mmCIF file of C-alpha atoms in Angstrom:
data_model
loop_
_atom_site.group_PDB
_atom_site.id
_atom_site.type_symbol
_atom_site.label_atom_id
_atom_site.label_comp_id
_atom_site.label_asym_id
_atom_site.label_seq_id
_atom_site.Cartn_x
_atom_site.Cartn_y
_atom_site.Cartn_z
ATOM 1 C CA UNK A 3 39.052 10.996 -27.724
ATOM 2 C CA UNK A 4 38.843 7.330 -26.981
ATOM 3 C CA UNK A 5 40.875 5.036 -24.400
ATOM 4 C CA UNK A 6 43.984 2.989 -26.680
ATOM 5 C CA UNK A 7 46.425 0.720 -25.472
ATOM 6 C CA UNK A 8 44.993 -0.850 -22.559
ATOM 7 C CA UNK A 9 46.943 -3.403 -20.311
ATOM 8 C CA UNK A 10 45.798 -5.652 -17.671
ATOM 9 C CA UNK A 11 48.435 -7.645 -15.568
ATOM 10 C CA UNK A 12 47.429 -10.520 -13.056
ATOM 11 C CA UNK A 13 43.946 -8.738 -12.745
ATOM 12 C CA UNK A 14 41.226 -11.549 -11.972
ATOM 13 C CA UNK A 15 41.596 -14.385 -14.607
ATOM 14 C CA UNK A 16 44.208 -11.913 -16.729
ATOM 15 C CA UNK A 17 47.913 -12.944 -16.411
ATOM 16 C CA UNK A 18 48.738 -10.466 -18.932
ATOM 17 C CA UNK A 19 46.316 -8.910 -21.514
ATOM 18 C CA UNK A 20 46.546 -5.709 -24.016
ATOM 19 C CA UNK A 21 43.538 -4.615 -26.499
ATOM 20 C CA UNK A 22 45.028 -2.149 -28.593
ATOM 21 C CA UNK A 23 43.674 -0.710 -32.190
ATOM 22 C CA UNK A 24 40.330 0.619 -30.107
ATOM 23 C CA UNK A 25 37.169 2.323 -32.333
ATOM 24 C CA UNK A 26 34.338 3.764 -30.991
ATOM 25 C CA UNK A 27 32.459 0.505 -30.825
ATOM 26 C CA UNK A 28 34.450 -2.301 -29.060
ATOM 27 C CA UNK A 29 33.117 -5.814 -28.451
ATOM 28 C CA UNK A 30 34.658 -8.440 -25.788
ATOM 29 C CA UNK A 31 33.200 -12.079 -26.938
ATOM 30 C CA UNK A 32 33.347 -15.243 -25.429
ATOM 31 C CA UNK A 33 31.842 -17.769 -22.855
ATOM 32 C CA UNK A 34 30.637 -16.872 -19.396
ATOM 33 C CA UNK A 35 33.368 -17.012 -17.217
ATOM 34 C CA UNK A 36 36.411 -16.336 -20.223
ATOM 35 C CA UNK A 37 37.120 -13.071 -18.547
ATOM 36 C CA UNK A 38 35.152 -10.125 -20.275
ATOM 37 C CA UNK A 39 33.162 -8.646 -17.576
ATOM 38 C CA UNK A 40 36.775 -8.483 -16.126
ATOM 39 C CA UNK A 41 37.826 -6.765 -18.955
ATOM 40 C CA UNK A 42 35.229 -3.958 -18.094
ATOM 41 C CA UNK A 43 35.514 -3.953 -14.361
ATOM 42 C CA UNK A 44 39.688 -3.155 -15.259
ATOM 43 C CA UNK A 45 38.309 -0.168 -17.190
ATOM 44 C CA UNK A 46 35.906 0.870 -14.762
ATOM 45 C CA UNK A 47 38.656 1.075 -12.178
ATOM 46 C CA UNK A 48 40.441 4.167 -14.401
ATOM 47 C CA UNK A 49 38.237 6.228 -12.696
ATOM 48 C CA UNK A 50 36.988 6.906 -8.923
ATOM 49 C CA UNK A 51 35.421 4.334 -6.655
ATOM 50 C CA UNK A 52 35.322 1.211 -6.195
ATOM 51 C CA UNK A 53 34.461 -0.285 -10.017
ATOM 52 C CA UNK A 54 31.291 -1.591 -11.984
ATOM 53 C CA UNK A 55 31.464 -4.894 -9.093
ATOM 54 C CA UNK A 56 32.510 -2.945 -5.888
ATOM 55 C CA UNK A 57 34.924 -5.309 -5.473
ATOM 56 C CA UNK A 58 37.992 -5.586 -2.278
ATOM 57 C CA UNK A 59 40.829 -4.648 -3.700
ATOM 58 C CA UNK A 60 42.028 -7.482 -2.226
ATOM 59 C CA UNK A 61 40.429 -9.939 -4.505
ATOM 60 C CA UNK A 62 40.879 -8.312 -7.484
ATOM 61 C CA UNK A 63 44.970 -9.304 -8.251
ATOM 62 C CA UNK A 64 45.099 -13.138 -9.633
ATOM 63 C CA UNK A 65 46.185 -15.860 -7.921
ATOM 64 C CA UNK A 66 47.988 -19.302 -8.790
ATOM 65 C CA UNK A 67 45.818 -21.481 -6.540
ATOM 66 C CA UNK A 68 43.439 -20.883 -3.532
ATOM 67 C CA UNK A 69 45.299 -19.641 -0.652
ATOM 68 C CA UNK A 70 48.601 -17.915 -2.077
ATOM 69 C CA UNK A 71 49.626 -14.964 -0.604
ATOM 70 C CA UNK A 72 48.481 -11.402 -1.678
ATOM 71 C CA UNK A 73 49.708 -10.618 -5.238
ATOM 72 C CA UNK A 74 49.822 -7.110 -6.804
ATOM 73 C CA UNK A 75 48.207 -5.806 -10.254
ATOM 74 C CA UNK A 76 48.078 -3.149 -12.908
ATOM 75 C CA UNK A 77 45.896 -1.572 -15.325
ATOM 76 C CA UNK A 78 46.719 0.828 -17.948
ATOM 77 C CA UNK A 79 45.312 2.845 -20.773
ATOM 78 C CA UNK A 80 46.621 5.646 -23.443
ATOM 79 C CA UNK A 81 44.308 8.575 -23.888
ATOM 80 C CA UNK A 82 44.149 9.158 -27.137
ATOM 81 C CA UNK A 83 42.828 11.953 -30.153
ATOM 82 C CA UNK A 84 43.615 11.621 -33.548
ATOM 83 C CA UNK A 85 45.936 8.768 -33.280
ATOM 84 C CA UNK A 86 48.005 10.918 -30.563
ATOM 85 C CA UNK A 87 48.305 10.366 -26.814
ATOM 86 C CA UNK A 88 47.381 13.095 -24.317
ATOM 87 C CA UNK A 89 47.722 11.244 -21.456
ATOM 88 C CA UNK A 90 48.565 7.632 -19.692
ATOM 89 C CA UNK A 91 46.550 6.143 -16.713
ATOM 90 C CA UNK A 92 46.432 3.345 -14.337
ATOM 91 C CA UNK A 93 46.384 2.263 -11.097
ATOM 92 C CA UNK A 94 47.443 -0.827 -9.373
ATOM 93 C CA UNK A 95 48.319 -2.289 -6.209
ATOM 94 C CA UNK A 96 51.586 -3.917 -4.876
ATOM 95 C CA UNK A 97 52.226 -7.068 -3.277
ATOM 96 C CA UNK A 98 52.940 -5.882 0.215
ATOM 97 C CA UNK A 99 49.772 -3.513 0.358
ATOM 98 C CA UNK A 100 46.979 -5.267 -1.071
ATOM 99 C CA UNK A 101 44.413 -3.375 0.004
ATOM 100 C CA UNK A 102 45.728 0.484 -1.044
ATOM 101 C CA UNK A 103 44.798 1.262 -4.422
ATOM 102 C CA UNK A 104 47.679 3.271 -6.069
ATOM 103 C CA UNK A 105 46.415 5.917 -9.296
ATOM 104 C CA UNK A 106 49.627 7.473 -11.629
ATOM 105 C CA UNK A 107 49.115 10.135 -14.557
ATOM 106 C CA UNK A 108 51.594 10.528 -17.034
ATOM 107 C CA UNK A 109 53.800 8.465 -14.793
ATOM 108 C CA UNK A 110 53.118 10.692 -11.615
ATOM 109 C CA UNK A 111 51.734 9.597 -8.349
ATOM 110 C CA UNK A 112 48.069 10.725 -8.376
ATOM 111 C CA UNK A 113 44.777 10.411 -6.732
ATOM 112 C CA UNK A 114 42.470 8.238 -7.318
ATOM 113 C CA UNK A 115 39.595 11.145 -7.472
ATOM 114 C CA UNK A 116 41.648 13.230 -9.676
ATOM 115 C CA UNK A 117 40.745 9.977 -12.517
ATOM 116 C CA UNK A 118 37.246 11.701 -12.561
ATOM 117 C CA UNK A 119 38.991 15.148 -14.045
ATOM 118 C CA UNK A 120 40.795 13.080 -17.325
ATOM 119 C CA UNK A 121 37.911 9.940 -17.854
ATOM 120 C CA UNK A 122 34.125 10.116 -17.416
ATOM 121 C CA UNK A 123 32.560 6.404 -17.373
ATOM 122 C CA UNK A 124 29.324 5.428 -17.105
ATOM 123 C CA UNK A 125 28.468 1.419 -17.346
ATOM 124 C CA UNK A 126 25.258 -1.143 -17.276
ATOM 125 C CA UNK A 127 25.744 -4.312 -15.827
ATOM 126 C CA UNK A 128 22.909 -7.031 -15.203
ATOM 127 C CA UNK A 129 23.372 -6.638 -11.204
ATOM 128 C CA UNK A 130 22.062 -3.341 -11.407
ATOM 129 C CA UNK A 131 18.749 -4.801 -13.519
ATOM 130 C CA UNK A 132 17.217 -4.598 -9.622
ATOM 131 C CA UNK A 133 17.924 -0.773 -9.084
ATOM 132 C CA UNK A 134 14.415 0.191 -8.731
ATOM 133 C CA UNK A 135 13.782 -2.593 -5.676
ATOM 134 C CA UNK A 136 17.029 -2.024 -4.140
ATOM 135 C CA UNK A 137 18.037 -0.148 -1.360
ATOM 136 C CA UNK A 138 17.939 3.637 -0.979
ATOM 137 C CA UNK A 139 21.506 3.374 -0.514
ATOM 138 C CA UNK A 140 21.837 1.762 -3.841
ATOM 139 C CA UNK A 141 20.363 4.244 -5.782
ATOM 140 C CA UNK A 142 22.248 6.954 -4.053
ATOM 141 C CA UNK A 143 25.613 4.821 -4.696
ATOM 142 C CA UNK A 144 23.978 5.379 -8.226
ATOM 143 C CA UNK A 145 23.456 9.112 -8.622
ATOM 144 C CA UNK A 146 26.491 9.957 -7.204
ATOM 145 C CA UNK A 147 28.645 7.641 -9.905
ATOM 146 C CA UNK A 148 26.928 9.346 -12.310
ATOM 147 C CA UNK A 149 27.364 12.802 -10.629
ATOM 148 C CA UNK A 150 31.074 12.493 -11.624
ATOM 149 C CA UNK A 151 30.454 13.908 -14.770
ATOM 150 C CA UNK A 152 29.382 17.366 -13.627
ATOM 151 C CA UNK A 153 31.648 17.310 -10.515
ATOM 152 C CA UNK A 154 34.697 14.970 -10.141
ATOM 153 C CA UNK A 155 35.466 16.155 -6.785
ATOM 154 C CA UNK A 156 32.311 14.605 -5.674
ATOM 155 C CA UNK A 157 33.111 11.611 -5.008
ATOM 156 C CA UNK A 158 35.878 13.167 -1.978
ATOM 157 C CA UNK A 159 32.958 15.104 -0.917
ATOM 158 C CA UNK A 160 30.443 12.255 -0.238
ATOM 159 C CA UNK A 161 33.753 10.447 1.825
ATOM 160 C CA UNK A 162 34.143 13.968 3.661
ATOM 161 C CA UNK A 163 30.543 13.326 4.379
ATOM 162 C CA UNK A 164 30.711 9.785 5.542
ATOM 163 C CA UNK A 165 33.700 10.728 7.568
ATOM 164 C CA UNK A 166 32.036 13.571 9.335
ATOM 165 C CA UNK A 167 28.956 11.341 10.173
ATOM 166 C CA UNK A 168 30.904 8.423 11.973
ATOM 167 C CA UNK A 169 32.699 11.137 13.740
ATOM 168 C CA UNK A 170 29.505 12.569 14.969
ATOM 169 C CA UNK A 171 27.969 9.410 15.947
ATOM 170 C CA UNK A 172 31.054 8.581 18.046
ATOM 171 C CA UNK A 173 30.628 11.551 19.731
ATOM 172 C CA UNK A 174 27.078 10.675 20.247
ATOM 173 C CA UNK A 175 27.377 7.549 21.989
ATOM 174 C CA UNK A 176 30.329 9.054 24.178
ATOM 175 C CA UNK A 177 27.969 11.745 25.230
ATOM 176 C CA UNK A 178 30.915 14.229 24.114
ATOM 177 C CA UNK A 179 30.762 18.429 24.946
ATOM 178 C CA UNK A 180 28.090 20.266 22.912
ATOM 179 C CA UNK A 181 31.627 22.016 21.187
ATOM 180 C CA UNK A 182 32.785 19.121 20.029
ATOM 181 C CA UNK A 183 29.185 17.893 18.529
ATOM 182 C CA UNK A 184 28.444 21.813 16.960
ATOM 183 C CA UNK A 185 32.037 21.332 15.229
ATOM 184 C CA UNK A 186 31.613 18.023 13.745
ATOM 185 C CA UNK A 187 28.049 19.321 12.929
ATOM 186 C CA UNK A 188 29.097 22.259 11.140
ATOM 187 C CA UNK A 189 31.979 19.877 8.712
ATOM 188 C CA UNK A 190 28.736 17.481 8.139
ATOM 189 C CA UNK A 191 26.034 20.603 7.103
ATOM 190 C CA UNK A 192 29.219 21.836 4.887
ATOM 191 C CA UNK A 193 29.555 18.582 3.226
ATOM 192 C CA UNK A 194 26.181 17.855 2.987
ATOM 193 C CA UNK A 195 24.933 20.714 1.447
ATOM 194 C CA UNK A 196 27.579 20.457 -1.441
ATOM 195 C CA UNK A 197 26.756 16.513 -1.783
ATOM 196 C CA UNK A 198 22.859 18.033 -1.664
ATOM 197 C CA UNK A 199 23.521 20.430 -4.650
ATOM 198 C CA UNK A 200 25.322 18.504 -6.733
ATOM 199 C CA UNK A 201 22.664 15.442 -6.228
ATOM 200 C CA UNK A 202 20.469 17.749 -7.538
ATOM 201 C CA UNK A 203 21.941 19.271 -10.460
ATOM 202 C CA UNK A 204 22.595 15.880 -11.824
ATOM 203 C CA UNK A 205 18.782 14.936 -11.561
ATOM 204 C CA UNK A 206 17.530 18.131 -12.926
ATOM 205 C CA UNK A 207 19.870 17.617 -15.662
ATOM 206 C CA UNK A 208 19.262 13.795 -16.390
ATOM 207 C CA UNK A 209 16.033 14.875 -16.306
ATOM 208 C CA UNK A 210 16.073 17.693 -19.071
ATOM 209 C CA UNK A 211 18.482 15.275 -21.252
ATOM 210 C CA UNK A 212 15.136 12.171 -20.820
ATOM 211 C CA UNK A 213 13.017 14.489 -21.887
ATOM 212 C CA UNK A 214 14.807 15.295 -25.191
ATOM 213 C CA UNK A 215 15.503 11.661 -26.392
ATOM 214 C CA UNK A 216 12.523 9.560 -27.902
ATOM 215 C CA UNK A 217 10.287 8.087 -25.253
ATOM 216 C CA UNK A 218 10.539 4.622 -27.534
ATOM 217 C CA UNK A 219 11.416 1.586 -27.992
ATOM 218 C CA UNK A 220 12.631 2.214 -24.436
ATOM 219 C CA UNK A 221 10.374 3.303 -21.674
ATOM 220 C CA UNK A 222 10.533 7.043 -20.974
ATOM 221 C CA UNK A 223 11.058 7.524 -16.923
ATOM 222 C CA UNK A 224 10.776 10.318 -14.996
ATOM 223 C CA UNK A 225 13.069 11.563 -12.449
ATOM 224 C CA UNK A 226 13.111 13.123 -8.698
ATOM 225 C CA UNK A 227 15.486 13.648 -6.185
ATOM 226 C CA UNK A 228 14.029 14.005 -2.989
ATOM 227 C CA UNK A 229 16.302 15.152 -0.102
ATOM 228 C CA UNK A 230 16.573 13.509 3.328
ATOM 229 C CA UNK A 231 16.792 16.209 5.524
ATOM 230 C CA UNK A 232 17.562 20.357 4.806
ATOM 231 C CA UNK A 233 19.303 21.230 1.661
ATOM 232 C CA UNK A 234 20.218 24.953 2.865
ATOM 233 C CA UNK A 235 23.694 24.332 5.576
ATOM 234 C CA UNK A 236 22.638 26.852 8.185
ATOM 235 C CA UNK A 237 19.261 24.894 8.142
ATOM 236 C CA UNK A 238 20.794 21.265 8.036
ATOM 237 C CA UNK A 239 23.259 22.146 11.040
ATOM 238 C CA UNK A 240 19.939 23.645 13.262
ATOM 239 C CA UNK A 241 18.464 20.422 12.591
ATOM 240 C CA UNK A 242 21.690 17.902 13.793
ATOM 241 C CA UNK A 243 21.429 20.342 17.072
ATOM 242 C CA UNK A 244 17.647 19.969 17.397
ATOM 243 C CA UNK A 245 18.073 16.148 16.972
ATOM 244 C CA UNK A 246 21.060 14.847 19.026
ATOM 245 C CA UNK A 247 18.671 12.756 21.646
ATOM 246 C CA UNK A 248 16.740 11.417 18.538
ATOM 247 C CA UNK A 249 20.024 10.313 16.589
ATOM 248 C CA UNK A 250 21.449 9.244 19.441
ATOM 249 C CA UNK A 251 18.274 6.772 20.397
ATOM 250 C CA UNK A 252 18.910 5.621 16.486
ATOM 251 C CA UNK A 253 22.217 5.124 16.433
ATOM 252 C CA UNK A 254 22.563 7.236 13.572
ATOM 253 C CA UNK A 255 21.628 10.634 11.972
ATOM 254 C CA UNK A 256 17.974 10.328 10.500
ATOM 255 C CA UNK A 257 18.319 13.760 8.315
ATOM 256 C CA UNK A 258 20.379 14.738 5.923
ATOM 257 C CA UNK A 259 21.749 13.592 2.094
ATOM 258 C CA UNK A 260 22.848 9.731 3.855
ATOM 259 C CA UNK A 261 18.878 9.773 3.422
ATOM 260 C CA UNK A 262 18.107 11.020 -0.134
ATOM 261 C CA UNK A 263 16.464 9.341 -2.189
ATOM 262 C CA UNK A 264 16.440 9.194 -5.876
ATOM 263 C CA UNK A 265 12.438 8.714 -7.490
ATOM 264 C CA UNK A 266 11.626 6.918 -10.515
ATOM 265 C CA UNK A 267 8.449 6.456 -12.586
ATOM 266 C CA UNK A 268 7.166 5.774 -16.001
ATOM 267 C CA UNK A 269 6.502 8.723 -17.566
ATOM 268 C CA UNK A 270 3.810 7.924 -19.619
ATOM 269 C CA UNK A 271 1.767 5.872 -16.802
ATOM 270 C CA UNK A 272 3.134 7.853 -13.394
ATOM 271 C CA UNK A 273 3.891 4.084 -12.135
ATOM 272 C CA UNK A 274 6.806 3.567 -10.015
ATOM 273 C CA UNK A 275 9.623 2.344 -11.400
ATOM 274 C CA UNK A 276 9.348 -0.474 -8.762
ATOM 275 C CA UNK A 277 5.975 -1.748 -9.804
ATOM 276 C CA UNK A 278 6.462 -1.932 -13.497
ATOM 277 C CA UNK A 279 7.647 -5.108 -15.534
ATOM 278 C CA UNK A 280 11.048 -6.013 -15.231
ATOM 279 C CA UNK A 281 10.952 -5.541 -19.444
ATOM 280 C CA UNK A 282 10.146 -1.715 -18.766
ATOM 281 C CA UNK A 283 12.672 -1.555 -15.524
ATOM 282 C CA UNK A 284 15.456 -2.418 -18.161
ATOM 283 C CA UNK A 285 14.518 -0.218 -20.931
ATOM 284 C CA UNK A 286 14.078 2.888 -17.975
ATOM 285 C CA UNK A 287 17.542 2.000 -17.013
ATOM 286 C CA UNK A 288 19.030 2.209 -20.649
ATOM 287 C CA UNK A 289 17.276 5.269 -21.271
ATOM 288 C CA UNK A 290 19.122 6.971 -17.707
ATOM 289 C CA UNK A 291 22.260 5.096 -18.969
ATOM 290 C CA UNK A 292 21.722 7.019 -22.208
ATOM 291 C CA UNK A 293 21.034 10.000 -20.813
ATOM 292 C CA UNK A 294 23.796 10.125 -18.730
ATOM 293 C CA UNK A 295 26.161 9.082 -21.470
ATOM 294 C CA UNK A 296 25.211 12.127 -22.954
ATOM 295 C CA UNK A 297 26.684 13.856 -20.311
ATOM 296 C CA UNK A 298 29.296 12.544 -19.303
ATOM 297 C CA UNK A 299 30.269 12.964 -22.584
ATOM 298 C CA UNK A 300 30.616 16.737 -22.831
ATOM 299 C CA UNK A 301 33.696 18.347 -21.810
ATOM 300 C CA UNK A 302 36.224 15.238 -21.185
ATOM 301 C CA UNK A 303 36.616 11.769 -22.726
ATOM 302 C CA UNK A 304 34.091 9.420 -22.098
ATOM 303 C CA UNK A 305 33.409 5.495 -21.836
ATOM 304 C CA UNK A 306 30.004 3.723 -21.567
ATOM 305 C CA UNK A 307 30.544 0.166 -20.336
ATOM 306 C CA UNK A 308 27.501 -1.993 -21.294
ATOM 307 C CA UNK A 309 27.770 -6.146 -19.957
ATOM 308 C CA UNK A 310 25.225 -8.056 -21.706
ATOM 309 C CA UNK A 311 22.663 -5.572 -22.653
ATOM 310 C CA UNK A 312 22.247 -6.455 -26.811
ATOM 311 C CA UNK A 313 21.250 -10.597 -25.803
ATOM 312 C CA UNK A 314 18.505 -9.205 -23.682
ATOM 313 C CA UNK A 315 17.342 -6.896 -26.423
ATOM 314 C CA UNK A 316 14.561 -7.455 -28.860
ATOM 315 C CA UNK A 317 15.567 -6.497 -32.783
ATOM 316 C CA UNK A 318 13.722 -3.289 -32.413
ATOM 317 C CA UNK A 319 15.180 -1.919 -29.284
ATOM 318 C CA UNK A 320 18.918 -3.373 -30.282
ATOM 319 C CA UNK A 321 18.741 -1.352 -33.488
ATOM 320 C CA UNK A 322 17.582 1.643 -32.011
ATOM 321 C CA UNK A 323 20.246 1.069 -28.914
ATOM 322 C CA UNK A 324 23.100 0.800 -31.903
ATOM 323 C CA UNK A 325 21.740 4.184 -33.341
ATOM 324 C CA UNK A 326 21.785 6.406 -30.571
ATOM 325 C CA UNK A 327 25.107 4.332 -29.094
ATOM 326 C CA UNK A 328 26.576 5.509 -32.653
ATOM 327 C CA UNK A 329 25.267 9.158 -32.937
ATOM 328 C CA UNK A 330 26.748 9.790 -29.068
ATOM 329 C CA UNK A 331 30.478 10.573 -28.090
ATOM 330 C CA UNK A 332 31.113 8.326 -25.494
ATOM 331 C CA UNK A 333 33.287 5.306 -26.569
ATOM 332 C CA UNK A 334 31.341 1.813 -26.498
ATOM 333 C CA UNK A 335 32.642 -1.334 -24.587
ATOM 334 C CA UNK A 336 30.025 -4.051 -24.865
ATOM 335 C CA UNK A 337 30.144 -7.582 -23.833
ATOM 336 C CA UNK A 338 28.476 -10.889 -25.526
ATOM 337 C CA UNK A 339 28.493 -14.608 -25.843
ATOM 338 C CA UNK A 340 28.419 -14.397 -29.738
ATOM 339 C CA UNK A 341 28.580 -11.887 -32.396
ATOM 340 C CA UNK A 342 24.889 -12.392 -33.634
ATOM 341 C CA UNK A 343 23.267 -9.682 -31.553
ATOM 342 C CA UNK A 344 26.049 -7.327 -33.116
ATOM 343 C CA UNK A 345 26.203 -7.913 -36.240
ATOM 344 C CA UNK A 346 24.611 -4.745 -37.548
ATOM 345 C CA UNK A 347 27.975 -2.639 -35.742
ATOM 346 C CA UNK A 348 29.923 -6.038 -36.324
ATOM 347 C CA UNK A 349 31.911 -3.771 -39.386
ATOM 348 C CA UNK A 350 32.435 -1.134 -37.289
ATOM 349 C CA UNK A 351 33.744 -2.554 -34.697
ATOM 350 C CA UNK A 352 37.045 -3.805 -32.706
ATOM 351 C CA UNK A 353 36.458 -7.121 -32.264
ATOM 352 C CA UNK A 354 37.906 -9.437 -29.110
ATOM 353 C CA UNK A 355 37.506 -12.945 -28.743
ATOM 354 C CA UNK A 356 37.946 -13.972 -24.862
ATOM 355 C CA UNK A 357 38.798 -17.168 -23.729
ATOM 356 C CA UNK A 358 40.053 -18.046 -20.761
ATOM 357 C CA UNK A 359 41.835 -14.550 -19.674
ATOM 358 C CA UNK A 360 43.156 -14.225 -22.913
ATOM 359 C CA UNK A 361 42.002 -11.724 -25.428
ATOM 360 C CA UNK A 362 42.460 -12.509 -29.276
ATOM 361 C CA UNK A 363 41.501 -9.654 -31.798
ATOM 362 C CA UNK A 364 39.250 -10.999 -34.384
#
């Protein structure tokens, strides 16, 4: 299964591009700033969230000059199997709504959490090369992308979640009726709980899949998910009671899965992943972006979006990145200024040369 016929219109720098003729390897080439991370933010946005750039929608629709008023835009892709399409998605956004992102399938309004249930994606990007000395935050924003290929509701869980928080914080600061705080309490332990589980599974399981690949050329890490608060909901909702004068003082709730954190060391040296070499940070993150690929993979089509990862390669770790990239299911988008790094997939390969929003198969 792999994505075919893909259209952009007036997305970023693209007035109107289509990549069609797909393979499992596909390679977007051209100078920085001719439009191919664009090309992979469009296809991150077939599934839910906010894209590989968390991006306003806002910004994302091109614009004649500096100043011109909203415009709309569209992206598009065939899912396909044996040369024959199962399914069309896209989303887009329209002219007088610029900031509502709209999803169809097969031509029928849709959600854009129900993308999760037809497309798993994963993607690499070099922003996220400072994961491991990031926020909290940011490595939660991370697990629960990936999380979307064991649960593609999860994603309206975690808003449920973030909904029911603000709620309870308003009612905080109004020094609302115990009733209305146990209420609000009881939607945020449900939530939580199921955000809490899921967060879980998808470590344990990223985990297990680590410890089966090779632990080089790329640094083996090891993996742990440590909650913020109780897991179990009757325990969770005890402890928002318990805490109201505390959260209140804070401004915020100081338990519960908006705390979690996910854990990473080198397996081989138990050194966080925060303290190592930003050579080994990069080959920990391949090996999770592996790893997950591998899930993702099973049970629905998949995509693995990697910008710029071959250049900062050496020979060793390219070719072994090439072979497992090969052996795995997940169809291969990968961006580059020239074809040298890729020229041992360069036969196997769709080929795109991008200039200037334009995309010219090669």
């Amino acid at each position: 299964m792999a994505l075919t016929r893909i259209s952009l219109e007036n997305f970023r720098n693209h007035a109107a591009t289509t990549l069609g003729e797909t393979a499992h390897f596909n390679l977007l080439v051209g100078e920085n700033g001719a439009g191919k991370t664009n090309l992979l933010e469009a296809l991150s946005l077939l599934g839910p969230g906010r894209g590989l750039r968390r991006a306003n929608l806002g910004d994302l629709a091109k614009k004649a000059a500096p100043g011109d008023p909203p415009q709309s835009f569209a992206i598009g892709a065939s899912l396909s199997e044996a040369g024959t399409v199962s399914a069309r998605i896209g989303t887009y956004s329209e002219a007088h709504q610029p900031g509502r992102r709209l999803v169809r399938v097969n031509g029928a309004p849709a959600t854009a959490t129900s993308l999760a249930e037809w497309l798993a994606l994963s993607w690499l990007t070099p922003a996220m090369d400072g994961l491991f000395t990031d926020s909290a935050g940011a490595r939660r924003r991370f697990v629960d992308r990936m999380a979307l290929a064991i649960a593609p509701d999860h994603a309206r869980r975690v808003s449920a979640l973030e909904t029911a928080l603000r709620e309870r914080g308003r009612l905080l600061e109004t020094r609302a009726e115990a009733r209305w705080l146990d209420a609000v309490e009881a939607q945020v332990a449900g939530h939580s709980a199921a955000v809490a589980m899921v967060r879980a599974e998808l470590v344990a399981r990223l985990a297990d899949e680590l410890s089966a690949l090779p632990s080089e050329p790329f640094a083996r890490p090891a993996l742990t998910y440590r909650p913020g608060g109780p897991t179990d909901e009757t325990a969770l909702r005890a402890e928002l009671a318990r805490q109201r004068p505390r959260d209140r003082a804070a401004g915020r709730a100081l338990s519960g899965p908006q705390r979690d954190e996910l854990e990473v060391v080198m397996a081989s040296t138990r050194l966080p992943a925060s303290s190592c070499s930003t050579g080994e940070q990069k080959a920990m993150l391949i090996a999770i972006t592996l790893a997950h690929g591998i899930l993702a993979a099973a049970g629905r089509p998949s995509v693995l979006l990697l910008d710029e990862v071959a250049a900062h390669l050496d020979p060793v770790r390219r070719t072994e990145l090439f072979r497992r990239l090969r052996q795995g299911k997940a169809q291969v988008w990968m961006t580059g200024t020239e074809l040298a790094p890729f020229e041992a997939i360069r036969d196997e390969a769709a080929i795109w040369r991008v200039s200037g929003g334009q995309a010219e198969r090669v």
